[in-house]
Amino acid sequence: ELNPNNWSYQAPICIVTNSGTAITDFLRPMIGVPFTLVFPTGAAGSRTLTHGTNIFLKSGVNLAMAAGVSIGLVCHSDGNFYEI
């Protein structure tokens, strides 16, 4: 189940297929299980992965996820998601 209003994941690879709403959090985290967000080549638009509140990226800034971009994340026991 993965949609812009209810970001959830149950698999190690989540494919982001549309643009619009920024990603600011994920629901139902699986602590310690890495997963990859993929914005496939040929997908229209872009989406922003927001650094700061619940998602922490190595760059320390938001990531514009355009076609061909992927990123690995893991949820730690503190409930936050960290880039791996």
Tab-separated table of N, CA, C and O in Angstrom:
chain	number	residue	atom	x	y	z
A	1	GLU	N	0.855	-1.171	0.000
A	1	GLU	CA	0.000	0.000	0.000
A	1	GLU	C	0.900	1.232	0.000
A	1	GLU	O	1.625	1.481	0.936
A	2	LEU	N	0.866	1.986	-1.069
A	2	LEU	CA	1.722	3.163	-1.167
A	2	LEU	C	0.982	4.209	-1.969
A	2	LEU	O	0.712	4.025	-3.141
A	3	ASN	N	0.564	5.265	-1.339
A	3	ASN	CA	-0.090	6.358	-2.047
A	3	ASN	C	0.264	7.657	-1.361
A	3	ASN	O	0.709	7.660	-0.224
A	4	PRO	N	0.071	8.798	-2.036
A	4	PRO	CA	0.559	10.066	-1.488
A	4	PRO	C	-0.089	10.496	-0.182
A	4	PRO	O	0.463	11.306	0.534
A	5	ASN	N	-1.241	9.944	0.161
A	5	ASN	CA	-1.907	10.342	1.396
A	5	ASN	C	-1.656	9.374	2.538
A	5	ASN	O	-2.038	9.629	3.661
A	6	ASN	N	-1.040	8.232	2.246
A	6	ASN	CA	-0.833	7.213	3.256
A	6	ASN	C	0.444	6.448	2.937
A	6	ASN	O	0.411	5.322	2.485
A	7	TRP	N	1.598	7.086	3.151
A	7	TRP	CA	2.867	6.466	2.782
A	7	TRP	C	3.160	5.301	3.695
A	7	TRP	O	3.523	5.462	4.838
A	8	SER	N	2.968	4.109	3.167
A	8	SER	CA	3.245	2.877	3.894
A	8	SER	C	4.105	1.998	3.015
A	8	SER	O	4.128	2.149	1.805
A	9	TYR	N	4.782	1.063	3.612
A	9	TYR	CA	5.561	0.151	2.808
A	9	TYR	C	5.585	-1.200	3.474
A	9	TYR	O	5.543	-1.309	4.678
A	10	GLN	N	5.589	-2.234	2.683
A	10	GLN	CA	5.664	-3.591	3.185
A	10	GLN	C	6.760	-4.364	2.465
A	10	GLN	O	6.919	-5.542	2.683
A	11	ALA	N	7.468	-3.733	1.561
A	11	ALA	CA	8.472	-4.413	0.750
A	11	ALA	C	9.777	-3.624	0.777
A	11	ALA	O	9.785	-2.443	1.088
A	12	PRO	N	10.888	-4.275	0.424
A	12	PRO	CA	12.173	-3.573	0.446
A	12	PRO	C	12.333	-2.545	-0.669
A	12	PRO	O	13.196	-1.702	-0.590
A	13	ILE	N	11.497	-2.602	-1.714
A	13	ILE	CA	11.566	-1.615	-2.785
A	13	ILE	C	10.192	-1.010	-2.984
A	13	ILE	O	9.213	-1.724	-3.176
A	14	CYS	N	10.101	0.310	-2.894
A	14	CYS	CA	8.847	1.031	-3.107
A	14	CYS	C	9.023	1.909	-4.335
A	14	CYS	O	9.939	2.726	-4.387
A	15	ILE	N	8.144	1.753	-5.314
A	15	ILE	CA	8.245	2.538	-6.534
A	15	ILE	C	7.290	3.717	-6.448
A	15	ILE	O	6.092	3.544	-6.234
A	16	VAL	N	7.828	4.920	-6.571
A	16	VAL	CA	7.041	6.146	-6.532
A	16	VAL	C	6.641	6.457	-7.970
A	16	VAL	O	7.486	6.710	-8.814
A	17	THR	N	5.344	6.431	-8.247
A	17	THR	CA	4.903	6.523	-9.636
A	17	THR	C	4.277	7.847	-10.035
A	17	THR	O	3.982	8.055	-11.196
A	18	ASN	N	4.029	8.738	-9.111
A	18	ASN	CA	3.412	10.007	-9.506
A	18	ASN	C	4.077	11.171	-8.792
A	18	ASN	O	4.889	10.978	-7.903
A	19	SER	N	3.743	12.371	-9.185
A	19	SER	CA	4.355	13.553	-8.579
A	19	SER	C	3.342	14.269	-7.704
A	19	SER	O	2.187	13.905	-7.652
A	20	GLY	N	3.799	15.284	-7.029
A	20	GLY	CA	2.872	16.078	-6.220
A	20	GLY	C	3.345	16.235	-4.799
A	20	GLY	O	4.390	16.805	-4.542
A	21	THR	N	2.587	15.665	-3.867
A	21	THR	CA	2.805	15.827	-2.440
A	21	THR	C	4.219	15.428	-2.015
A	21	THR	O	4.724	14.391	-2.424
A	22	ALA	N	4.834	16.242	-1.183
A	22	ALA	CA	6.157	15.914	-0.646
A	22	ALA	C	6.044	14.732	0.315
A	22	ALA	O	5.044	14.568	1.008
A	23	ILE	N	7.074	13.915	0.362
A	23	ILE	CA	7.133	12.788	1.296
A	23	ILE	C	7.773	13.301	2.579
A	23	ILE	O	8.918	13.755	2.572
A	24	THR	N	7.029	13.239	3.692
A	24	THR	CA	7.519	13.758	4.964
A	24	THR	C	7.606	12.701	6.056
A	24	THR	O	8.176	12.954	7.113
A	25	ASP	N	7.019	11.529	5.834
A	25	ASP	CA	7.002	10.481	6.847
A	25	ASP	C	6.516	9.201	6.191
A	25	ASP	O	6.004	9.223	5.074
A	26	PHE	N	6.628	8.086	6.903
A	26	PHE	CA	6.124	6.802	6.457
A	26	PHE	C	5.315	6.200	7.594
A	26	PHE	O	5.627	6.413	8.759
A	27	LEU	N	4.308	5.413	7.256
A	27	LEU	CA	3.472	4.764	8.249
A	27	LEU	C	3.872	3.303	8.391
A	27	LEU	O	4.402	2.713	7.474
A	28	ARG	N	3.576	2.740	9.545
A	28	ARG	CA	3.843	1.332	9.830
A	28	ARG	C	5.297	0.936	9.568
A	28	ARG	O	5.566	0.048	8.774
A	29	PRO	N	6.226	1.587	10.223
A	29	PRO	CA	7.639	1.279	9.964
A	29	PRO	C	8.018	-0.123	10.427
A	29	PRO	O	7.465	-0.646	11.382
A	30	MET	N	8.931	-0.702	9.713
A	30	MET	CA	9.525	-1.977	10.078
A	30	MET	C	10.938	-1.642	10.561
A	30	MET	O	11.844	-1.414	9.754
A	31	ILE	N	11.112	-1.557	11.864
A	31	ILE	CA	12.368	-1.110	12.449
A	31	ILE	C	13.519	-2.021	12.033
A	31	ILE	O	13.426	-3.246	12.112
A	32	GLY	N	14.581	-1.373	11.539
A	32	GLY	CA	15.791	-2.080	11.162
A	32	GLY	C	15.775	-2.732	9.792
A	32	GLY	O	16.761	-3.324	9.389
A	33	VAL	N	14.658	-2.631	9.060
A	33	VAL	CA	14.561	-3.253	7.741
A	33	VAL	C	14.779	-2.183	6.675
A	33	VAL	O	13.939	-1.311	6.489
A	34	PRO	N	15.893	-2.225	5.958
A	34	PRO	CA	16.156	-1.220	4.920
A	34	PRO	C	15.155	-1.339	3.771
A	34	PRO	O	14.674	-2.420	3.469
A	35	PHE	N	14.866	-0.219	3.148
A	35	PHE	CA	14.031	-0.214	1.959
A	35	PHE	C	14.520	0.865	1.017
A	35	PHE	O	15.252	1.758	1.411
A	36	THR	N	14.134	0.741	-0.243
A	36	THR	CA	14.578	1.672	-1.274
A	36	THR	C	13.380	2.328	-1.924
A	36	THR	O	12.436	1.645	-2.321
A	37	LEU	N	13.401	3.646	-2.016
A	37	LEU	CA	12.404	4.387	-2.793
A	37	LEU	C	12.975	4.575	-4.186
A	37	LEU	O	14.115	5.010	-4.330
A	38	VAL	N	12.185	4.264	-5.196
A	38	VAL	CA	12.632	4.362	-6.585
A	38	VAL	C	11.642	5.211	-7.363
A	38	VAL	O	10.438	4.977	-7.312
A	39	PHE	N	12.159	6.204	-8.056
A	39	PHE	CA	11.349	6.998	-8.977
A	39	PHE	C	11.823	6.583	-10.363
A	39	PHE	O	12.893	6.984	-10.803
A	40	PRO	N	11.068	5.694	-11.042
A	40	PRO	CA	11.569	5.073	-12.274
A	40	PRO	C	11.780	6.039	-13.425
A	40	PRO	O	11.115	7.059	-13.533
A	41	THR	N	12.726	5.683	-14.281
A	41	THR	CA	12.965	6.438	-15.503
A	41	THR	C	11.693	6.435	-16.326
A	41	THR	O	11.035	5.413	-16.445
A	42	GLY	N	11.322	7.578	-16.854
A	42	GLY	CA	10.105	7.692	-17.644
A	42	GLY	C	8.908	8.151	-16.834
A	42	GLY	O	7.862	8.460	-17.385
A	43	ALA	N	9.041	8.203	-15.500
A	43	ALA	CA	7.940	8.692	-14.667
A	43	ALA	C	7.802	10.193	-14.850
A	43	ALA	O	8.792	10.907	-14.988
A	44	ALA	N	6.584	10.657	-14.863
A	44	ALA	CA	6.340	12.092	-15.067
A	44	ALA	C	6.487	12.851	-13.757
A	44	ALA	O	6.186	12.332	-12.694
A	45	GLY	N	6.949	14.089	-13.845
A	45	GLY	CA	7.007	14.970	-12.688
A	45	GLY	C	8.118	14.624	-11.723
A	45	GLY	O	9.059	13.924	-12.049
A	46	SER	N	7.995	15.111	-10.518
A	46	SER	CA	8.977	14.838	-9.480
A	46	SER	C	8.289	14.901	-8.127
A	46	SER	O	7.161	15.344	-8.008
A	47	ARG	N	8.978	14.457	-7.119
A	47	ARG	CA	8.461	14.469	-5.751
A	47	ARG	C	9.634	14.798	-4.842
A	47	ARG	O	10.762	14.400	-5.115
A	48	THR	N	9.373	15.495	-3.753
A	48	THR	CA	10.435	15.877	-2.827
A	48	THR	C	10.397	14.994	-1.591
A	48	THR	O	9.345	14.808	-0.979
A	49	LEU	N	11.546	14.453	-1.227
A	49	LEU	CA	11.706	13.731	0.027
A	49	LEU	C	12.212	14.766	1.022
A	49	LEU	O	13.293	15.338	0.849
A	50	THR	N	11.404	15.046	2.044
A	50	THR	CA	11.673	16.159	2.956
A	50	THR	C	12.569	15.750	4.118
A	50	THR	O	12.203	14.887	4.918
A	51	HIS	N	13.720	16.376	4.203
A	51	HIS	CA	14.675	16.155	5.292
A	51	HIS	C	14.231	16.938	6.524
A	51	HIS	O	13.778	18.060	6.427
A	52	GLY	N	14.344	16.321	7.712
A	52	GLY	CA	14.179	17.136	8.908
A	52	GLY	C	13.377	16.572	10.046
A	52	GLY	O	13.931	16.332	11.087
A	53	THR	N	12.095	16.366	9.900
A	53	THR	CA	11.272	15.991	11.046
A	53	THR	C	11.358	14.502	11.347
A	53	THR	O	11.693	14.107	12.456
A	54	ASN	N	11.036	13.662	10.372
A	54	ASN	CA	11.061	12.215	10.563
A	54	ASN	C	12.006	11.512	9.601
A	54	ASN	O	12.265	10.331	9.742
A	55	ILE	N	12.489	12.232	8.606
A	55	ILE	CA	13.384	11.672	7.598
A	55	ILE	C	14.682	12.466	7.620
A	55	ILE	O	14.659	13.693	7.522
A	56	PHE	N	15.798	11.741	7.765
A	56	PHE	CA	17.089	12.402	7.859
A	56	PHE	C	18.003	11.908	6.744
A	56	PHE	O	18.334	10.725	6.680
A	57	LEU	N	18.351	12.822	5.850
A	57	LEU	CA	19.171	12.509	4.694
A	57	LEU	C	20.619	12.907	4.956
A	57	LEU	O	20.891	13.870	5.677
A	58	LYS	N	21.550	12.185	4.357
A	58	LYS	CA	22.976	12.458	4.560
A	58	LYS	C	23.367	13.868	4.149
A	58	LYS	O	24.232	14.482	4.756
A	59	SER	N	22.690	14.395	3.122
A	59	SER	CA	23.017	15.738	2.632
A	59	SER	C	22.547	16.835	3.578
A	59	SER	O	23.025	17.956	3.515
A	60	GLY	N	21.564	16.514	4.425
A	60	GLY	CA	21.018	17.519	5.324
A	60	GLY	C	20.017	18.450	4.669
A	60	GLY	O	19.567	19.405	5.292
A	61	VAL	N	19.649	18.167	3.424
A	61	VAL	CA	18.673	18.993	2.703
A	61	VAL	C	17.666	18.090	1.997
A	61	VAL	O	17.900	16.889	1.821
A	62	ASN	N	16.548	18.684	1.570
A	62	ASN	CA	15.524	17.945	0.838
A	62	ASN	C	16.092	17.345	-0.443
A	62	ASN	O	17.025	17.896	-1.039
A	63	LEU	N	15.515	16.232	-0.879
A	63	LEU	CA	15.939	15.571	-2.110
A	63	LEU	C	14.813	15.636	-3.130
A	63	LEU	O	13.705	15.157	-2.858
A	64	ALA	N	15.080	16.249	-4.282
A	64	ALA	CA	14.115	16.257	-5.380
A	64	ALA	C	14.251	14.923	-6.099
A	64	ALA	O	15.280	14.640	-6.713
A	65	MET	N	13.237	14.090	-5.993
A	65	MET	CA	13.274	12.767	-6.610
A	65	MET	C	12.740	12.861	-8.029
A	65	MET	O	11.547	12.900	-8.249
A	66	ALA	N	13.639	12.917	-8.975
A	66	ALA	CA	13.276	12.974	-10.389
A	66	ALA	C	13.455	11.580	-10.990
A	66	ALA	O	13.928	10.661	-10.327
A	67	ALA	N	13.081	11.420	-12.235
A	67	ALA	CA	13.188	10.127	-12.915
A	67	ALA	C	14.596	9.562	-12.802
A	67	ALA	O	15.583	10.257	-13.020
A	68	GLY	N	14.686	8.305	-12.427
A	68	GLY	CA	15.965	7.627	-12.318
A	68	GLY	C	16.623	7.714	-10.954
A	68	GLY	O	17.644	7.094	-10.722
A	69	VAL	N	16.046	8.450	-10.023
A	69	VAL	CA	16.618	8.624	-8.689
A	69	VAL	C	16.100	7.530	-7.755
A	69	VAL	O	14.932	7.159	-7.803
A	70	SER	N	16.976	7.012	-6.916
A	70	SER	CA	16.560	6.082	-5.869
A	70	SER	C	17.330	6.420	-4.602
A	70	SER	O	18.383	7.048	-4.648
A	71	ILE	N	16.783	5.995	-3.467
A	71	ILE	CA	17.434	6.270	-2.182
A	71	ILE	C	17.083	5.161	-1.202
A	71	ILE	O	15.953	4.680	-1.170
A	72	GLY	N	18.075	4.736	-0.408
A	72	GLY	CA	17.863	3.721	0.612
A	72	GLY	C	17.623	4.365	1.957
A	72	GLY	O	18.295	5.329	2.324
A	73	LEU	N	16.663	3.833	2.705
A	73	LEU	CA	16.317	4.337	4.033
A	73	LEU	C	16.122	3.170	4.986
A	73	LEU	O	15.837	2.045	4.566
A	74	VAL	N	16.248	3.455	6.269
A	74	VAL	CA	15.953	2.468	7.296
A	74	VAL	C	15.339	3.198	8.487
A	74	VAL	O	15.703	4.337	8.779
A	75	CYS	N	14.384	2.548	9.152
A	75	CYS	CA	13.773	3.122	10.354
A	75	CYS	C	14.537	2.617	11.568
A	75	CYS	O	14.739	1.415	11.744
A	76	HIS	N	14.990	3.548	12.409
A	76	HIS	CA	15.681	3.185	13.645
A	76	HIS	C	14.656	3.061	14.774
A	76	HIS	O	13.496	3.435	14.623
A	77	SER	N	15.085	2.589	15.912
A	77	SER	CA	14.188	2.384	17.050
A	77	SER	C	13.591	3.690	17.574
A	77	SER	O	12.596	3.659	18.298
A	78	ASP	N	14.156	4.827	17.184
A	78	ASP	CA	13.594	6.119	17.603
A	78	ASP	C	12.391	6.532	16.741
A	78	ASP	O	11.783	7.573	16.957
A	79	GLY	N	12.058	5.705	15.721
A	79	GLY	CA	10.916	5.996	14.847
A	79	GLY	C	11.235	6.886	13.677
A	79	GLY	O	10.374	7.158	12.856
A	80	ASN	N	12.471	7.346	13.595
A	80	ASN	CA	12.893	8.192	12.472
A	80	ASN	C	13.512	7.341	11.368
A	80	ASN	O	14.005	6.239	11.615
A	81	PHE	N	13.502	7.889	10.155
A	81	PHE	CA	14.054	7.219	8.982
A	81	PHE	C	15.359	7.892	8.584
A	81	PHE	O	15.438	9.109	8.508
A	82	TYR	N	16.376	7.080	8.331
A	82	TYR	CA	17.702	7.590	8.013
A	82	TYR	C	18.174	7.024	6.674
A	82	TYR	O	17.988	5.834	6.393
A	83	GLU	N	18.790	7.896	5.885
A	83	GLU	CA	19.370	7.444	4.622
A	83	GLU	C	20.518	6.480	4.906
A	83	GLU	O	21.302	6.686	5.833
A	84	ILE	N	20.612	5.433	4.101
A	84	ILE	CA	21.697	4.452	4.275
A	84	ILE	C	22.556	4.412	3.031
A	84	ILE	O	22.198	4.940	2.004
